[in-house]
PDB file of C-alpha atoms in Angstrom:
ATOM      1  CA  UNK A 408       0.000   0.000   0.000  1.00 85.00           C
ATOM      2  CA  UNK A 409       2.769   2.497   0.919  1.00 91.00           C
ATOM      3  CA  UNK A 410       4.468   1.724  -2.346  1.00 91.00           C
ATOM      4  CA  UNK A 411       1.208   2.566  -4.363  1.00 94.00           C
ATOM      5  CA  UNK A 412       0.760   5.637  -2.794  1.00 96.00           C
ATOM      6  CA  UNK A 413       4.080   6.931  -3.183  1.00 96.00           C
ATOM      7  CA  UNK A 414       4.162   6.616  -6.670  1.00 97.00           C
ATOM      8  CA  UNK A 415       0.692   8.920  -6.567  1.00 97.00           C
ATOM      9  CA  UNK A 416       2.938  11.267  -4.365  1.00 98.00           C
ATOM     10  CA  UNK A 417       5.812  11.657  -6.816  1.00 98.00           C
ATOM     11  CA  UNK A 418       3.434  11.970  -9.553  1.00 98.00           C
ATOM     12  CA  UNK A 419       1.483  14.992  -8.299  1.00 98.00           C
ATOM     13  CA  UNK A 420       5.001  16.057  -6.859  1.00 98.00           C
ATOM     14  CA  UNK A 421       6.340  16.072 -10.476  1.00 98.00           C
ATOM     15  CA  UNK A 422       3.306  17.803 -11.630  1.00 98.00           C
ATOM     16  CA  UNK A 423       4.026  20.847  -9.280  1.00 98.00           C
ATOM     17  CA  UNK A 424       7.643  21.085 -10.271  1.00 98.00           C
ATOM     18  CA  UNK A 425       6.871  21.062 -13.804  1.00 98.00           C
ATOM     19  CA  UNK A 426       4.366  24.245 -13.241  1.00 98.00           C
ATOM     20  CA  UNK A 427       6.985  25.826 -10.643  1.00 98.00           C
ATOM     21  CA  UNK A 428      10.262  24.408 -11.250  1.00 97.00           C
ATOM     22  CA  UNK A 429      13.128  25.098  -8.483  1.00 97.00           C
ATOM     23  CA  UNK A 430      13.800  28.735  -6.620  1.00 96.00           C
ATOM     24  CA  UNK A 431      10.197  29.258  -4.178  1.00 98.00           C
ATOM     25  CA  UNK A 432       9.609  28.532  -0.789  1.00 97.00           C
ATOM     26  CA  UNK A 433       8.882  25.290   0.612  1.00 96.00           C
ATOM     27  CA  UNK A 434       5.497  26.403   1.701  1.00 97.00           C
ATOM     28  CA  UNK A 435       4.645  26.989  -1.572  1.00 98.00           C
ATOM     29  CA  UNK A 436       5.578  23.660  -2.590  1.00 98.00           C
ATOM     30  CA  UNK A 437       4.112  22.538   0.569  1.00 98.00           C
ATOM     31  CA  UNK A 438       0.208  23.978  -0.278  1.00 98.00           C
ATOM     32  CA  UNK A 439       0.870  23.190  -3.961  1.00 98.00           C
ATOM     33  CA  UNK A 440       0.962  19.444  -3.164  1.00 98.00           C
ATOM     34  CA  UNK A 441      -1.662  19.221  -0.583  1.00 98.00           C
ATOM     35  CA  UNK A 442      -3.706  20.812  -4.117  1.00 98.00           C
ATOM     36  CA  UNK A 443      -2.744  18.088  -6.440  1.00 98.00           C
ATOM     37  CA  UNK A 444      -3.376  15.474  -3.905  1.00 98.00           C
ATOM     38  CA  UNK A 445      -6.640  16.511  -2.697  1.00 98.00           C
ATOM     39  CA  UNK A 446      -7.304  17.193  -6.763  1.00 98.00           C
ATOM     40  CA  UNK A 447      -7.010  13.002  -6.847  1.00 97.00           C
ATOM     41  CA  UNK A 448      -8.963  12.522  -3.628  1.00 98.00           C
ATOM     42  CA  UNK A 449      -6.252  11.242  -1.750  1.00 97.00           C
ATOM     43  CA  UNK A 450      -6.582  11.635   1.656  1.00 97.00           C
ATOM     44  CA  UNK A 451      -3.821  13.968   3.469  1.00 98.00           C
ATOM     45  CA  UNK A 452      -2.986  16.389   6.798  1.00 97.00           C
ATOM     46  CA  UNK A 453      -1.149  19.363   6.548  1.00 96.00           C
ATOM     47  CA  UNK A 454       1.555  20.299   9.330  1.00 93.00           C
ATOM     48  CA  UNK A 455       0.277  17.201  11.596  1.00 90.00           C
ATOM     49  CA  UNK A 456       1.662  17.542  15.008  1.00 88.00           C
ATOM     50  CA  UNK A 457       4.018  14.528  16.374  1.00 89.00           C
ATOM     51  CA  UNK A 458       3.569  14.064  19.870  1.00 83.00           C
ATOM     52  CA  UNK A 459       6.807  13.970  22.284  1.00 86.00           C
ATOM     53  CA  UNK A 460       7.014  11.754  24.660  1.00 85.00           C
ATOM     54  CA  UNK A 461      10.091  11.144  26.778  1.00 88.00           C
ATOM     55  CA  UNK A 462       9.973   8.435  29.406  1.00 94.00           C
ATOM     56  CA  UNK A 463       6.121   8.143  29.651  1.00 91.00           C
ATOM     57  CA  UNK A 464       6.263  11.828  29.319  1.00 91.00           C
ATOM     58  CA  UNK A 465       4.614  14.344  27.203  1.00 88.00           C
ATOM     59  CA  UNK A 466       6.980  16.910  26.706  1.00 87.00           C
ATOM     60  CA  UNK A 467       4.255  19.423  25.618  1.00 80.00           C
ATOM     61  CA  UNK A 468       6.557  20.257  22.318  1.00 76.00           C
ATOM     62  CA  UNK A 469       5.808  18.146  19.052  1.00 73.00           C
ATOM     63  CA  UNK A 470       7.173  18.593  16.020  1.00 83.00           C
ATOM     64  CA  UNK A 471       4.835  18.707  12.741  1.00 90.00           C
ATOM     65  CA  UNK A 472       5.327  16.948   9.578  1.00 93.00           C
ATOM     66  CA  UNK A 473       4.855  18.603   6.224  1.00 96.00           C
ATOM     67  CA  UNK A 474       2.126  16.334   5.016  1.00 97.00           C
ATOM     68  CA  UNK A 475       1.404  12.540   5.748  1.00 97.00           C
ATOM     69  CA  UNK A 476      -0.630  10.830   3.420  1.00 97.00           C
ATOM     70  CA  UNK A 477      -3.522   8.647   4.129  1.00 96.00           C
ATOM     71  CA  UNK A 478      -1.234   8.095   7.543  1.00 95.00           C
ATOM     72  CA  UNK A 479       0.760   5.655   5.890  1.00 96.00           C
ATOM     73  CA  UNK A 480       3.389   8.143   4.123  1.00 97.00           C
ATOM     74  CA  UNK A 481       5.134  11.194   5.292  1.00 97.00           C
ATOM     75  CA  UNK A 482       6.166  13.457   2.987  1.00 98.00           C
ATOM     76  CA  UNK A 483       9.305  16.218   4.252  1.00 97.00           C
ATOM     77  CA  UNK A 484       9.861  18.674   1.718  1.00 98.00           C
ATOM     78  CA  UNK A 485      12.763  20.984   1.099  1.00 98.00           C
ATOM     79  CA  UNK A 486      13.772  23.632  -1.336  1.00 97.00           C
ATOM     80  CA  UNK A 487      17.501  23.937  -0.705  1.00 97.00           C
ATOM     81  CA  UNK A 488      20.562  23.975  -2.384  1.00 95.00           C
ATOM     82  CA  UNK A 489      20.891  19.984  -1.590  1.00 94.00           C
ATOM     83  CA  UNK A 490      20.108  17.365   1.196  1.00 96.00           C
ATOM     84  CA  UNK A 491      21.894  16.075   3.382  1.00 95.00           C
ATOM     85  CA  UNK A 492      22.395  13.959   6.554  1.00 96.00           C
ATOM     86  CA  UNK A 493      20.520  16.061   9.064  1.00 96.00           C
ATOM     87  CA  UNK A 494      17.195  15.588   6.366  1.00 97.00           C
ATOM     88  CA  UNK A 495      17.570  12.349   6.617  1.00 96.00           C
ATOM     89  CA  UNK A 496      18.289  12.339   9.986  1.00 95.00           C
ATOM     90  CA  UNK A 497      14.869  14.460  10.714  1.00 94.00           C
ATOM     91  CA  UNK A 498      12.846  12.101   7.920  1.00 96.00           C
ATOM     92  CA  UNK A 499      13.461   8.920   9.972  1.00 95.00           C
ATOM     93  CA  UNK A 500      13.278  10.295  13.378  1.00 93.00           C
ATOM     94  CA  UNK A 501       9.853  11.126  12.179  1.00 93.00           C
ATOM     95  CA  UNK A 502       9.146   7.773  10.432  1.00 95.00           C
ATOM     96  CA  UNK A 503      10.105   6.422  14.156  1.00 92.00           C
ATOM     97  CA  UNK A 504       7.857   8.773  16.528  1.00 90.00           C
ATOM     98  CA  UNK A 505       4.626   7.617  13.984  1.00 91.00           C
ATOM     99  CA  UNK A 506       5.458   4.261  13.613  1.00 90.00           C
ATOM    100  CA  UNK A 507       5.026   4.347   9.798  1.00 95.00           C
ATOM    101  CA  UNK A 508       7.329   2.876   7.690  1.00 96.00           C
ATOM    102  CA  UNK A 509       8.128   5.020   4.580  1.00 97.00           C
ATOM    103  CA  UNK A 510       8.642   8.610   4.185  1.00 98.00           C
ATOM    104  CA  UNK A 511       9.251  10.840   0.971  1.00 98.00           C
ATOM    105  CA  UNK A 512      12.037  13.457   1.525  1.00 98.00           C
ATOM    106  CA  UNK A 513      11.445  15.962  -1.756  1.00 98.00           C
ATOM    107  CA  UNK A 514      13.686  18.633  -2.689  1.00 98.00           C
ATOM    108  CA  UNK A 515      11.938  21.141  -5.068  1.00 98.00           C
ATOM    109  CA  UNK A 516      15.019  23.425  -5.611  1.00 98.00           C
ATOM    110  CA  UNK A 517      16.604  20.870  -8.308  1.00 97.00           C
ATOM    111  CA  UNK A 518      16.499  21.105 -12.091  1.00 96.00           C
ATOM    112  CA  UNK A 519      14.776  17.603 -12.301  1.00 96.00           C
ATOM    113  CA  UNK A 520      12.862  16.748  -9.686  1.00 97.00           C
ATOM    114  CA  UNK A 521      13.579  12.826 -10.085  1.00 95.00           C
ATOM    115  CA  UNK A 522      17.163  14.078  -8.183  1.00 96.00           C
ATOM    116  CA  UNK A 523      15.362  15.680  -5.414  1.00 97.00           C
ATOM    117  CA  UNK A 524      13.462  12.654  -4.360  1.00 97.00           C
ATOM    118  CA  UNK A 525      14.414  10.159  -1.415  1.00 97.00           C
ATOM    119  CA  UNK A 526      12.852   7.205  -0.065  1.00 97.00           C
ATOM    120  CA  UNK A 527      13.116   6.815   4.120  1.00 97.00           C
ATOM    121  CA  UNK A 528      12.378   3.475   5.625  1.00 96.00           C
ATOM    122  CA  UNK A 529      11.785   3.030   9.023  1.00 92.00           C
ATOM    123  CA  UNK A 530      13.401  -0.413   9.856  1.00 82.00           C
ATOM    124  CA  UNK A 531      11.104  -0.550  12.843  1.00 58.00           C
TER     125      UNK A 531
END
């Protein structure tokens, strides 16, 4: 199921880099995306808090994911200059608070977007 839906992802993702291409703010990329996959009826929150717990705690702090899809799929995006280790880092730190297993890390600020995309698996 998580495979199937991010192919959907990456395809409404390409769509909005082929209308914007690289250089605007994640946000825009952000509500863009939450467009095209609404547009296909796919079911999606915006900014969805992650709980903190530490120890049995709740920290009262959470940390919010771009988008996760249908609560199977988080999607991180970026628009910078490239990725590296700490976006990764973030992606499966993320993938381990939910308990889901795959996450889409998407850099818009690349010439073709197919370079900009990442698969995260949570080993659980």
């Amino acid at each position: 199921r998580e495979d199937e839906l991010s192919g959907k992802i990456i395809g409404c993702a390409i769509e909005v880099h082929k209308t914007f291409g690289p250089g605007l703010l994640e946000s825009t990329y952000r509500d863009a995306l939450l467009f095209e996959l609404v547009e296909r009826k796919i079911f999606v929150k915006k900014e969805q808090n992650i709980p903190l717990i530490y120890k049995g705690n709740d920290l009262k702090s959470s940390y919010r994911m771009d988008l996760i899809v249908e609560d199977k799929v988080i999607i991180e995006l970026k628009a910078v200059e490239g990725l590296n280790d700490i976006h990764f880092a973030q992606t499966l730190t993320y993938l381990k608070l939910t308990n889901c297993k795959l996450a889409l890390l998407i850099n818009f600020n690349v010439t073709h977007l197919k370079n900009g995309i990442r698969r995260v698996v949570n080993g659980l």
